[in-house]
């Protein structure tokens, strides 16, 4: 069995890579939604709430000034979840497990870190935000591509992908939640032009607009988009897809190590719940409540994976 330190390093390296990209996507979604909003909760406060760091932000700042929020999320050294800190943490973990990585993966991580250090050396302005977010997404995509193209499909690969999909499932749930629970000012907006415009922004924020249109034509509806991002296993950022992959890689580790872990049982339970759910049931029971449960389950599952495989960092 791989040493817990190495397994944990791979798991967290790719969690941090995914987290950096997700913060960029969340910022982009909030920025675009802000262009369509008319009052209500500040979109910048909503982004921080969704990322789970609003309390940390409030300890340092009183106002939700766009430039301040943007730089807190991208480059503030006191924010553990800032993009710069996430990329640095990914590089640190990558250096720790460097012998387990192909040369291409390590080079991609290192180059991503150098690019981010240059891009985020100065405060990010409204004008430079789009280019900065594109740079982040490109850098993390190159790391992911190097992993896909050069690594053996063994336990090293499984731990790397587990980190990716745990983080991605959490992000998809959060980015949906910021739309429906936090950003929507009141029930009066549901079904309105502003509501539908915000849902389309959510699709763009997870690079899913074209895929959704291929499957649904011009029929853009909150339920249709929610079903696509929660239950459609063909969509690589949907909750159903992420959990199917989590289950797949935990099964691979069971075969390699000859032991079924508690985390595998828990992942199977979430997979079954997603498989049996319908979007109508989710909306009737409460989309926010459903997403909150998924976020909680994902956090708990990550902790069980760390315990099962004796991670330590």
Short mmCIF file of N, CA and C in Angstrom, two decimals, residues 25-108:
data_model
loop_
_atom_site.label_atom_id
_atom_site.label_comp_id
_atom_site.label_asym_id
_atom_site.label_seq_id
_atom_site.Cartn_x
_atom_site.Cartn_y
_atom_site.Cartn_z
N UNK A 25 -13.69 30.18 -11.50
CA UNK A 25 -15.02 30.02 -12.10
C UNK A 25 -16.09 30.72 -11.26
N UNK A 26 -15.98 30.62 -9.96
CA UNK A 26 -16.95 31.25 -9.07
C UNK A 26 -16.89 32.77 -9.21
N UNK A 27 -15.69 33.31 -9.27
CA UNK A 27 -15.52 34.74 -9.46
C UNK A 27 -16.14 35.19 -10.78
N UNK A 28 -15.92 34.41 -11.82
CA UNK A 28 -16.46 34.77 -13.12
C UNK A 28 -17.99 34.74 -13.10
N UNK A 29 -18.55 33.72 -12.44
CA UNK A 29 -20.00 33.62 -12.34
C UNK A 29 -20.57 34.82 -11.59
N UNK A 30 -19.97 35.17 -10.45
CA UNK A 30 -20.45 36.31 -9.68
C UNK A 30 -20.32 37.61 -10.43
N UNK A 31 -19.24 37.76 -11.17
CA UNK A 31 -19.02 38.98 -11.94
C UNK A 31 -20.09 39.14 -13.01
N UNK A 32 -20.39 38.06 -13.74
CA UNK A 32 -21.41 38.13 -14.78
C UNK A 32 -22.80 38.31 -14.19
N UNK A 33 -23.09 37.61 -13.09
CA UNK A 33 -24.40 37.76 -12.46
C UNK A 33 -24.60 39.19 -11.99
N UNK A 34 -23.52 39.80 -11.48
CA UNK A 34 -23.60 41.19 -11.04
C UNK A 34 -24.05 42.13 -12.15
N UNK A 35 -23.75 41.79 -13.40
CA UNK A 35 -24.15 42.63 -14.52
C UNK A 35 -25.64 42.55 -14.80
N UNK A 36 -26.32 41.50 -14.31
CA UNK A 36 -27.75 41.32 -14.58
C UNK A 36 -28.61 41.60 -13.37
N UNK A 37 -28.00 41.93 -12.23
CA UNK A 37 -28.77 42.09 -10.99
C UNK A 37 -29.27 43.51 -10.80
N UNK A 38 -30.36 43.63 -10.05
CA UNK A 38 -30.90 44.93 -9.69
C UNK A 38 -31.20 44.93 -8.20
N UNK A 39 -30.17 45.19 -7.40
CA UNK A 39 -30.38 45.23 -5.95
C UNK A 39 -30.28 43.86 -5.33
N UNK A 40 -30.66 43.75 -4.05
CA UNK A 40 -30.61 42.48 -3.34
C UNK A 40 -29.25 42.27 -2.71
N UNK A 41 -28.97 41.04 -2.33
CA UNK A 41 -27.71 40.70 -1.68
C UNK A 41 -26.55 40.97 -2.63
N UNK A 42 -25.49 41.57 -2.12
CA UNK A 42 -24.31 41.84 -2.93
C UNK A 42 -23.79 40.55 -3.54
N UNK A 43 -23.54 40.58 -4.87
CA UNK A 43 -22.99 39.39 -5.52
C UNK A 43 -21.62 39.05 -4.97
N UNK A 44 -20.89 40.05 -4.51
CA UNK A 44 -19.55 39.79 -3.97
C UNK A 44 -19.64 39.10 -2.62
N UNK A 45 -20.61 39.50 -1.80
CA UNK A 45 -20.83 38.79 -0.54
C UNK A 45 -21.26 37.36 -0.82
N UNK A 46 -22.07 37.19 -1.84
CA UNK A 46 -22.55 35.85 -2.21
C UNK A 46 -21.41 34.92 -2.60
N UNK A 47 -20.45 35.45 -3.35
CA UNK A 47 -19.31 34.65 -3.76
C UNK A 47 -18.53 34.17 -2.55
N UNK A 48 -18.29 35.08 -1.61
CA UNK A 48 -17.54 34.73 -0.41
C UNK A 48 -18.30 33.71 0.43
N UNK A 49 -19.61 33.87 0.52
CA UNK A 49 -20.44 32.94 1.28
C UNK A 49 -20.37 31.55 0.66
N UNK A 50 -20.47 31.50 -0.66
CA UNK A 50 -20.42 30.23 -1.37
C UNK A 50 -19.07 29.55 -1.19
N UNK A 51 -18.01 30.32 -1.22
CA UNK A 51 -16.66 29.76 -1.05
C UNK A 51 -16.38 29.37 0.40
N UNK A 52 -17.30 29.75 1.31
CA UNK A 52 -17.14 29.39 2.72
C UNK A 52 -16.13 30.24 3.46
N UNK A 53 -15.86 31.45 2.96
CA UNK A 53 -14.83 32.29 3.59
C UNK A 53 -15.33 33.70 3.88
N UNK A 54 -16.65 33.86 3.95
CA UNK A 54 -17.19 35.19 4.25
C UNK A 54 -16.76 35.67 5.63
N UNK A 55 -16.77 34.77 6.62
CA UNK A 55 -16.38 35.15 7.98
C UNK A 55 -14.93 35.62 8.02
N UNK A 56 -14.05 34.91 7.30
CA UNK A 56 -12.64 35.30 7.25
C UNK A 56 -12.48 36.67 6.59
N UNK A 57 -13.28 36.91 5.57
CA UNK A 57 -13.22 38.22 4.89
C UNK A 57 -13.68 39.33 5.83
N UNK A 58 -14.74 39.08 6.59
CA UNK A 58 -15.30 40.11 7.47
C UNK A 58 -14.35 40.44 8.62
N UNK A 59 -13.46 39.52 8.94
CA UNK A 59 -12.48 39.82 9.98
C UNK A 59 -11.50 40.91 9.53
N UNK A 60 -11.34 41.05 8.23
CA UNK A 60 -10.37 42.02 7.69
C UNK A 60 -11.03 43.24 7.05
N UNK A 61 -12.26 43.06 6.54
CA UNK A 61 -12.88 44.12 5.76
C UNK A 61 -14.33 44.34 6.18
N UNK A 62 -14.77 45.59 6.10
CA UNK A 62 -16.14 45.95 6.48
C UNK A 62 -17.08 46.02 5.29
N UNK A 63 -16.56 46.36 4.13
CA UNK A 63 -17.37 46.54 2.95
C UNK A 63 -17.05 45.50 1.88
N UNK A 64 -18.06 45.22 1.02
CA UNK A 64 -17.85 44.27 -0.07
C UNK A 64 -17.48 45.02 -1.35
N UNK A 65 -16.34 45.68 -1.25
CA UNK A 65 -15.82 46.40 -2.41
C UNK A 65 -15.32 45.38 -3.44
N UNK A 66 -15.74 45.50 -4.71
CA UNK A 66 -15.36 44.49 -5.71
C UNK A 66 -13.87 44.24 -5.79
N UNK A 67 -13.07 45.28 -5.85
CA UNK A 67 -11.62 45.10 -5.97
C UNK A 67 -11.05 44.37 -4.76
N UNK A 68 -11.58 44.69 -3.57
CA UNK A 68 -11.09 44.05 -2.35
C UNK A 68 -11.45 42.57 -2.32
N UNK A 69 -12.68 42.24 -2.71
CA UNK A 69 -13.11 40.84 -2.74
C UNK A 69 -12.31 40.06 -3.77
N UNK A 70 -12.14 40.63 -4.95
CA UNK A 70 -11.40 39.96 -6.02
C UNK A 70 -9.99 39.61 -5.55
N UNK A 71 -9.31 40.57 -4.94
CA UNK A 71 -7.94 40.32 -4.51
C UNK A 71 -7.86 39.42 -3.29
N UNK A 72 -8.89 39.44 -2.44
CA UNK A 72 -8.93 38.51 -1.32
C UNK A 72 -9.02 37.07 -1.83
N UNK A 73 -9.84 36.86 -2.87
CA UNK A 73 -10.02 35.52 -3.42
C UNK A 73 -8.85 35.07 -4.28
N UNK A 74 -8.18 35.99 -4.91
CA UNK A 74 -7.12 35.61 -5.84
C UNK A 74 -5.72 35.60 -5.22
N UNK A 75 -5.40 36.58 -4.35
CA UNK A 75 -4.00 36.74 -3.99
C UNK A 75 -3.72 37.06 -2.53
N UNK A 76 -4.73 37.11 -1.68
CA UNK A 76 -4.51 37.46 -0.28
C UNK A 76 -3.81 36.30 0.44
N UNK A 77 -2.63 36.56 1.00
CA UNK A 77 -1.86 35.52 1.66
C UNK A 77 -2.51 35.03 2.95
N UNK A 78 -3.40 35.84 3.54
CA UNK A 78 -4.07 35.43 4.78
C UNK A 78 -5.30 34.58 4.52
N UNK A 79 -5.68 34.44 3.25
CA UNK A 79 -6.83 33.61 2.88
C UNK A 79 -6.33 32.26 2.38
N UNK A 80 -6.49 31.19 3.18
CA UNK A 80 -5.96 29.87 2.79
C UNK A 80 -6.51 29.36 1.47
N UNK A 81 -7.71 29.84 1.09
CA UNK A 81 -8.35 29.36 -0.13
C UNK A 81 -8.14 30.27 -1.32
N UNK A 82 -7.28 31.30 -1.18
CA UNK A 82 -7.01 32.16 -2.34
C UNK A 82 -6.34 31.33 -3.44
N UNK A 83 -6.51 31.77 -4.67
CA UNK A 83 -5.92 31.04 -5.80
C UNK A 83 -4.41 30.91 -5.64
N UNK A 84 -3.74 31.98 -5.25
CA UNK A 84 -2.28 31.92 -5.11
C UNK A 84 -1.88 30.92 -4.04
N UNK A 85 -2.57 30.94 -2.90
CA UNK A 85 -2.25 29.98 -1.84
C UNK A 85 -2.56 28.55 -2.27
N UNK A 86 -3.65 28.36 -3.02
CA UNK A 86 -4.00 27.02 -3.50
C UNK A 86 -2.94 26.48 -4.45
N UNK A 87 -2.49 27.33 -5.37
CA UNK A 87 -1.46 26.89 -6.32
C UNK A 87 -0.15 26.60 -5.61
N UNK A 88 0.19 27.43 -4.63
CA UNK A 88 1.42 27.19 -3.87
C UNK A 88 1.32 25.88 -3.08
N UNK A 89 0.14 25.63 -2.51
CA UNK A 89 -0.05 24.38 -1.76
C UNK A 89 0.01 23.17 -2.69
N UNK A 90 -0.56 23.31 -3.90
CA UNK A 90 -0.48 22.22 -4.88
C UNK A 90 0.97 21.94 -5.24
N UNK A 91 1.75 22.99 -5.45
CA UNK A 91 3.16 22.81 -5.79
C UNK A 91 3.93 22.18 -4.64
N UNK A 92 3.64 22.60 -3.41
CA UNK A 92 4.31 22.03 -2.24
C UNK A 92 4.02 20.54 -2.13
N UNK A 93 2.75 20.17 -2.31
CA UNK A 93 2.39 18.75 -2.26
C UNK A 93 3.01 17.99 -3.44
N UNK A 94 3.05 18.63 -4.61
CA UNK A 94 3.64 18.00 -5.77
C UNK A 94 5.13 17.74 -5.58
N UNK A 95 5.81 18.69 -4.95
CA UNK A 95 7.24 18.52 -4.69
C UNK A 95 7.47 17.37 -3.71
N UNK A 96 6.55 17.23 -2.75
CA UNK A 96 6.67 16.16 -1.76
C UNK A 96 6.52 14.78 -2.39
N UNK A 97 5.68 14.68 -3.43
CA UNK A 97 5.43 13.38 -4.07
C UNK A 97 6.00 13.36 -5.49
N UNK A 98 7.03 14.14 -5.71
CA UNK A 98 7.56 14.32 -7.07
C UNK A 98 7.95 13.00 -7.71
N UNK A 99 8.49 12.07 -6.95
CA UNK A 99 8.92 10.79 -7.52
C UNK A 99 7.74 9.94 -8.00
N UNK A 100 6.52 10.28 -7.54
CA UNK A 100 5.33 9.54 -7.98
C UNK A 100 4.72 10.15 -9.24
N UNK A 101 5.20 11.34 -9.63
CA UNK A 101 4.64 12.05 -10.77
C UNK A 101 5.52 11.91 -12.00
N UNK A 102 4.89 11.98 -13.17
CA UNK A 102 5.69 12.05 -14.40
C UNK A 102 6.36 13.42 -14.48
N UNK A 103 7.44 13.51 -15.25
CA UNK A 103 8.11 14.80 -15.41
C UNK A 103 7.18 15.87 -15.95
N UNK A 104 6.29 15.47 -16.86
CA UNK A 104 5.36 16.43 -17.46
C UNK A 104 4.39 17.02 -16.44
N UNK A 105 3.91 16.18 -15.52
CA UNK A 105 2.98 16.69 -14.51
C UNK A 105 3.69 17.68 -13.59
N UNK A 106 4.88 17.32 -13.14
CA UNK A 106 5.61 18.23 -12.26
C UNK A 106 5.93 19.54 -12.97
N UNK A 107 6.35 19.48 -14.22
CA UNK A 107 6.66 20.70 -14.97
C UNK A 107 5.42 21.57 -15.13
N UNK A 108 4.27 20.94 -15.38
CA UNK A 108 3.03 21.70 -15.55
C UNK A 108 2.65 22.41 -14.25
#
